[in-house]
Amino acid sequence: MSVHKSLAHDSGPLHVTGQARYVDDIPTPTGTLHLAFGVSSVASARIQSVDLSAVQAAEGVVAVLTAEDLPFANDVSPSIHDEPLLATGEVHYLGQPIFLVVATSHLAARKAARLGQISYETREPILTVEAAMTANSRFEDGPRIWQSGDALGEFSSCPNRITGQLDVGGQEHFYLEGQASLAMPQENGDVLVHASTQHPTEIQHKVAEALGLPMHGVRVETRRMGGGFGGKESQGNALAVACAVVAIQTGKPCKMRYDRDDDMMITGKRHDIRVSYDVGFDDTGRVRAIEFKHYMRCGWAQDLSLPVADRAMLHADNAYDLPNIRIESHRLKTNHQSATAFRGFGGPQGMIGIERVMDHIAHKLGMDPLAVRRANYYDEADSLSEPTGSAAETSHQKLNKTPYGMKVTDFVLGRLTQELEASSDYHARRAAIADWNDSNPVLKRGISLTPVKFGISFTLTHLNQAGALVHVYQDGSVMLNHGGTEMGQGLFQKVAQVAASVFGIGVDQIKITATDTAKVPNTSATAASSGADLNGMAVRVACEKLRARIATHLAEKHSCEASAVEFSDGNVIAGSHRVSFAEAASAAYQARVSLSATGFYKTPDLQWDRIAGKGRPFYYFAYGGSVTEVVIDTLTGENRILRADILHDAGKSLNPVLDIGQIEGGYVQGAGWVTTEELVWDDTGNLRTHAPSTYKIPACSDRPDVFKVALFENENRENTIHRSKAVGEPPFMLGISALMAISDAISACGDVYPSIDGPATPERVLAAVNRVRNGV
Amino acid sequence: MDIAFLLNGETVRLTDPEPTQTLLDWLRNDRGLIGTKEGCNEGDCGACSVVVTDKNQTAALNACILFLPQIDGKAIRTVEGISAPDGTPHPVQKAMIDLHGSQCGFCTPGFIASMAAAHQNGRSDHDDQLAGNLCRCTGYAPIIKAAELAEAAPKADWLEKTPFVLPKIATEIQAQPAPEGPVYIPQTGDELAEFYADNPDATLIAGATDIGLWVTKQLRALPKIAFLNQISDLAEISETDDAFRFGAMVSIEQLRTTLTSHAPSFAQMLRRFASAQVRASATIGGNIANGSPIGDTPPALIALDATLHLRKSDVRRDLPLEDYFVDYGKQDIQPGEFVEGVSIPKRAHSLSVHKLSKRFDQDISAVLGAFNIIVENDKVSSARIAFGGMAGIPKRASAVEAALTNRVWNTETVAGAIEAFGQDFAPLSDMRASADYRLEAAQNMLWRVWHEDQGTATSVLEVTA
């Protein structure tokens, strides 16, 4: 069996020698044209006039397009057709594309794009939560409100009550490879698009709309991305559509890639969030009633903001049984880049709210925050079938049901936390840190353990499907294709391991091929951590069909039961006959057995009503826990992560080293979200942090000095691919412990709760230290 | 202008290259070597790193802000040329595969270049060597493990210093009096002085770590350029009984190495000056000459009472460095005059330099404070304090100095000096920090110096779990 093995990333040898090809590396024919957008310099305006004569006259310019030049749909939205490729009369954010330059080189296109003379009748942009709420500027007609129990009624009977507010900033994806597309015109008006995208089918769909073609006229291919993180789920549409339209109009191949600054000015980022909370709890820290209000600035277009904000609500409970809860979610329309998918897809924003609440309750009661967390944990899955506890416990019996009514039947955080407490030496270190802080007036340390429970499945239920195409050639080599895309996560290798296991051959006999809409149609985005779950299953189905055909043939030939034919170690054994897999394939071919099959999978048992906020949106939950220790400087607010211990549940891992790679990378990215990564817009709506010189993702030395990552011994209770669990997004939220550890360190400065916002830049930390020291 | 260089062991000659074409664009677009990646096009992510060897050093440099004339006479290794000639992977390549150091792979070629250069130089300070390479996938842990694993492997002999026998075509041509053209590559300070006096409108390019962005980001045309990288007499470091003198073309990395024993706090701060790639390109002259209020060397140099050496034609003049910075965007320098070097007096000092930024490594300072407070017999006998990021120029804290000088070194004196900051500085708010925070952090840096002096732990960089 090749599954559950730590095989290295299939592209490693190509990566380290520079041979791995990305979109901008694909050799292009002579005469390839290069595109760039001319963008808005104001955040909200009616366009009065557009003078592109200097653009047209610039060196190397072949053509300049505005909205009127687009032959069919002028729309690149993944949701409700509210996102024109090129602005039509109005602009809604600073950086919005207005015109499209076609030139003989990338540099010529970029230079010309700056020469547009556009005059605007400007309006006051809506930039803040307050401004949007006042103007009732939002998506949907009002806030989404989900309730379970009677939070507002219960507050009065709670012995303790606190209120608070947490603001956490957005996050730039900073995939190292910027957005890129290359369109090649084909005969008969068809087009082939190479796109750096997590969603080739969406690109196909939007390009077809833009060209007035049926989807069969557009083929999209994606071999790999240089990072995605959700930023290439919908944000590549504009480039692909632009390239395809111009390719068809000019008959020339067209390439577009954003310069880094353009990428950051044009594309969407993680939604920032304001979470306000009102919580009633007993003296043990057990929450009895809680109300959350979520305010998310979604930017100018809807994009994926509704499901993102839904997922924030769906993770407002994280790991905790909250018997009476009300969640109100405002999806605000503002004059910013349209916020979009980013690893966790709203989950981190929802989860950090309840983690703040747990921390705040503990502070109020003078308890270890971990004890409060444990007191509110859902019950362990293993304990659910046992008889109910003693009478003393029944007064606050846990419902083990999420706020949206889904039973939590696979909870493992009790055991996971216990193991992590021991392996990280949490309690002894916490005591040692308290002592250390007593004798250090300037520096303070802090520690925090936070859990993750993350729901796995697309909440738009129909997306939970996948297809695969598998060919066995007569020499026994196998070509594998499926709808998932490779963005570095190692999906292709994991899925190849699944295929190799079915055939009993090595992964080296399997060719992993680029995602291609002509091979597998109607695919879902590689998103929601679903890649291996969905595509692994579809590939297994296809491979099992082929294995059955080969087995049937050999069984007939050698007079044995097809079910008794074994595939292992590169051999096929039918009764007393043993042949190599290649010989078996050749024999099947000669007997005119079809050696090509498709596979299809859909996740079972899902049903979800997003308006009511009720149902089972998730197939299962993935779990994890992290302990982060930090040190802060109370003079400047500078802070560092000293150590992180992580225990994460990847089920029965398909590939432990690849999963650990996701966990380590996810943690550091999550820690970056809450520490150094700060998006700053000025009061005209101009993003001032639009390059790595001003926007700081973690660098090498920002990783924890001591970084211990382990997989939790578990297997998925649901029938997923080899009982594994999704691992793309959940580890991101392990980074929340970094913010809570910083809060813990600040708490050493006085008695007031720090209420630190994210990201915890030195400036925010110093402000919190001052608040705590001054007792305000 | 012709240039010649070695590319992955092969001699390449270019006639009249576009002088501001970057090495990265040339590699990818003209040469078809697509292994080297563009991540940010401004020298901040390291995806474009290549190994550059010249007669002084082997270093990873950012190809995205390296202009073709700058590589004349050097040897370049791109990711395609790091493996042994027989195809055997370099030890860092093998370690990166074996220890899962790549995920999406887009940053990997740059990491391989930086790691190979560090390996060649026998460096094991991996966090420093790789601070200029960003990775968004792995969280860096496996990359560092790979760098550590490769340490034990012998140096790659195919990357050893290439003997510099390249035909110096450029030199021969430039030896002709031809400074009328758009590009001039002077070989001596005298040649530069003569050229620049006659062509004060020319852009002088030293390391191009700043001017590179004029071209790649501002898309500016530079009609007349002098590249200074071949002027060896401006790259000298000399030491007398009284002073260290650094030629303008001395790199920040050389400055750091030289100052390790004389001004360890300065050298330590320079570890956080951009990245290894930038420190190997950027020059002390450039960091001063461009007049930035947030350059990291001027405050420390001012606190050390450095002297700036300027030259125009045959006229040389010296001035205290602090007097060079007049106002935002305005320096005491004449058209045609250039920075020839800077001298640091060899006096006793207590320099303590504090850099504050959102990220520790490879970030631009929000505030940089340099304190040279000398205490004799419990009294402050002298104080030279300068800040970056607190005004339109690197500026001395004169009122703070006055509030300290000749007073007893105690908390009352420090508290009094804290009050004086408001007289010296009215900083601005921007995306790096607010005005209030800048002022408070600057004040607290003085407290930090006090606490340090009392033996209290004050640096988060020195705490371990």
Coordinates of C-alpha atoms in Angstrom, one line a residue, chain A residues 8-9 12-13 15-18 20 22 24-25 107 110-111 114 171-174 176-177 225-227 229 257 259-261 342 440-443 445 487-488 629 631-633 635-636 638-640 642-643 657 661-662 664-665 668-669 676-678 680 688-689 691-694 696-703 706-707 761-763 766 770, chain B residues 25 28 34-35 37-42 44-45 47 79-80 83 93 96-97 100 102-109 112 126-127 130-131 133-142 144-145 216-219 272 355-364 431-434 437 440-441 444-445 447-448 451 456-461 463-465:
Chain A
A8 CA 8.2 13.4 -0.8
H9 CA 6.4 16.0 -3.0
G12 CA 10.5 18.4 -5.4
P13 CA 13.3 17.5 -7.9
H15 CA 11.4 22.7 -7.9
V16 CA 15.1 22.7 -6.7
T17 CA 16.5 22.7 -10.3
G18 CA 14.2 25.4 -11.7
A20 CA 9.0 23.2 -12.6
Y22 CA 4.4 27.9 -13.9
D24 CA 4.8 32.6 -17.0
D25 CA 7.4 29.9 -17.8
L107 CA 7.0 46.2 -19.5
R110 CA 2.8 48.3 -17.7
K111 CA 4.3 51.6 -18.8
R114 CA -0.1 54.5 -16.3
Q171 CA -4.6 39.4 5.2
E172 CA -2.9 39.5 1.9
H173 CA -2.4 36.0 0.4
F174 CA 1.1 36.8 -0.9
L176 CA 4.9 33.9 -4.3
E177 CA 3.7 33.5 -7.9
M225 CA 0.4 27.3 -8.9
G226 CA 3.1 29.0 -7.0
G227 CA 0.8 29.2 -4.0
F229 CA -4.3 30.0 -0.3
R257 CA 0.6 38.6 -15.1
D259 CA 3.3 42.9 -11.1
R260 CA 3.3 42.4 -7.3
D261 CA 2.1 45.9 -6.5
F342 CA -8.4 32.9 2.1
N440 CA 11.7 40.8 34.7
P441 CA 10.4 44.3 34.6
V442 CA 10.9 45.0 30.9
L443 CA 10.3 41.7 29.1
R445 CA 6.5 36.1 28.5
M487 CA -0.8 24.7 -5.4
G488 CA 2.0 23.2 -3.4
E629 CA 5.0 30.8 24.0
V631 CA 8.0 37.2 24.8
I632 CA 7.1 40.8 24.5
D633 CA 9.1 44.0 25.2
L635 CA 8.9 49.4 26.1
T636 CA 8.4 49.0 22.4
E638 CA 8.1 44.1 20.0
N639 CA 7.3 40.5 20.3
R640 CA 8.6 37.1 19.3
L642 CA 9.7 31.4 21.2
R643 CA 8.2 28.0 21.0
V657 CA 5.2 14.4 5.8
G661 CA 4.2 20.5 5.9
Q662 CA 0.6 21.8 5.8
E664 CA 3.8 23.9 10.0
G665 CA 3.1 26.3 7.1
V668 CA 3.2 30.2 10.6
Q669 CA 0.8 31.8 8.2
T676 CA 3.2 41.1 11.6
E677 CA 0.8 41.2 8.7
E678 CA -1.0 44.5 8.7
V680 CA -3.2 49.7 6.0
R688 CA -0.6 51.8 1.5
T689 CA 0.8 48.3 2.1
A691 CA 4.4 45.3 -1.6
P692 CA 6.6 43.2 0.6
S693 CA 8.5 46.3 1.5
T694 CA 5.5 47.4 3.5
K696 CA 5.3 41.8 6.2
I697 CA 4.6 38.1 6.0
P698 CA 6.7 36.0 8.4
A699 CA 10.3 35.7 7.4
C700 CA 12.6 32.8 8.3
S701 CA 13.5 34.0 11.8
D702 CA 9.8 34.5 12.7
R703 CA 9.2 30.8 12.9
V706 CA 11.4 25.5 19.1
F707 CA 8.8 24.1 16.7
T761 CA 2.1 44.8 15.8
P762 CA 4.5 46.3 18.2
E763 CA 2.4 49.5 18.2
L766 CA 2.6 48.8 23.4
N770 CA -0.1 51.0 28.5
Chain B
D25 CA 14.3 40.0 -17.3
R28 CA 13.8 34.9 -18.4
I34 CA 12.9 30.5 -16.6
G35 CA 14.0 28.8 -13.4
K37 CA 11.4 33.7 -10.6
E38 CA 9.9 37.1 -10.3
G39 CA 8.1 37.3 -6.9
C40 CA 8.0 41.0 -6.1
N41 CA 10.3 42.8 -8.6
E42 CA 11.7 45.0 -5.8
D44 CA 12.2 42.0 -1.0
C45 CA 11.2 38.3 -1.6
A47 CA 12.6 34.5 -5.5
V79 CA 19.2 27.7 -10.3
E80 CA 19.8 25.8 -13.6
S83 CA 23.8 21.2 -9.9
Q93 CA 19.2 20.7 -3.6
M96 CA 15.6 20.4 0.2
I97 CA 14.1 17.4 -1.6
H100 CA 10.5 18.5 2.1
S102 CA 9.5 22.9 -1.2
Q103 CA 5.8 23.0 -1.5
C104 CA 4.6 25.2 -4.2
G105 CA 8.2 25.6 -5.4
F106 CA 8.0 29.1 -6.6
C107 CA 10.4 30.5 -4.0
T108 CA 12.6 27.4 -4.2
P109 CA 15.0 28.5 -6.9
I112 CA 18.6 27.2 -3.6
H126 CA 20.9 30.3 8.3
D127 CA 18.3 32.7 9.6
L130 CA 17.9 33.4 4.3
A131 CA 16.2 36.4 5.8
N133 CA 14.0 34.8 0.9
L134 CA 10.3 34.6 1.6
C135 CA 8.3 31.4 1.6
R136 CA 4.6 31.4 2.1
C137 CA 4.0 27.6 2.2
T138 CA 6.4 25.8 4.5
G139 CA 6.8 27.9 7.6
Y140 CA 10.6 27.6 6.9
A141 CA 11.3 24.8 9.4
P142 CA 12.1 22.2 6.7
I144 CA 16.4 25.5 7.8
K145 CA 16.7 21.8 8.5
T216 CA 11.0 48.3 -11.9
K217 CA 8.3 50.1 -9.9
Q218 CA 8.2 53.8 -10.9
L219 CA 9.0 52.8 -14.5
R272 CA 18.8 43.4 10.3
K355 CA 15.9 49.3 15.3
L356 CA 12.2 49.0 15.5
S357 CA 10.0 47.5 12.7
K358 CA 6.9 45.4 12.3
R359 CA 9.0 42.4 11.4
F360 CA 12.5 41.8 12.8
D361 CA 14.3 40.8 9.7
Q362 CA 14.3 42.6 6.4
D363 CA 12.0 45.4 7.3
I364 CA 12.3 49.2 7.0
M431 CA 1.8 52.7 7.3
R432 CA 4.7 51.7 9.5
A433 CA 3.6 53.5 12.7
S434 CA 1.7 56.4 14.1
Y437 CA 3.8 55.5 18.8
E440 CA 6.8 57.0 22.7
A441 CA 8.9 54.2 21.3
N444 CA 11.3 54.2 25.6
M445 CA 14.5 53.4 23.7
W447 CA 14.7 53.8 28.9
R448 CA 15.9 50.6 27.3
H451 CA 17.7 49.4 31.8
T456 CA 18.1 44.3 33.1
A457 CA 17.1 42.0 30.2
T458 CA 15.6 44.2 27.5
S459 CA 16.0 42.3 24.1
V460 CA 13.3 39.9 23.0
L461 CA 15.9 38.6 20.5
V463 CA 15.2 35.2 25.1
T464 CA 14.9 31.5 24.4
A465 CA 12.1 29.1 25.3

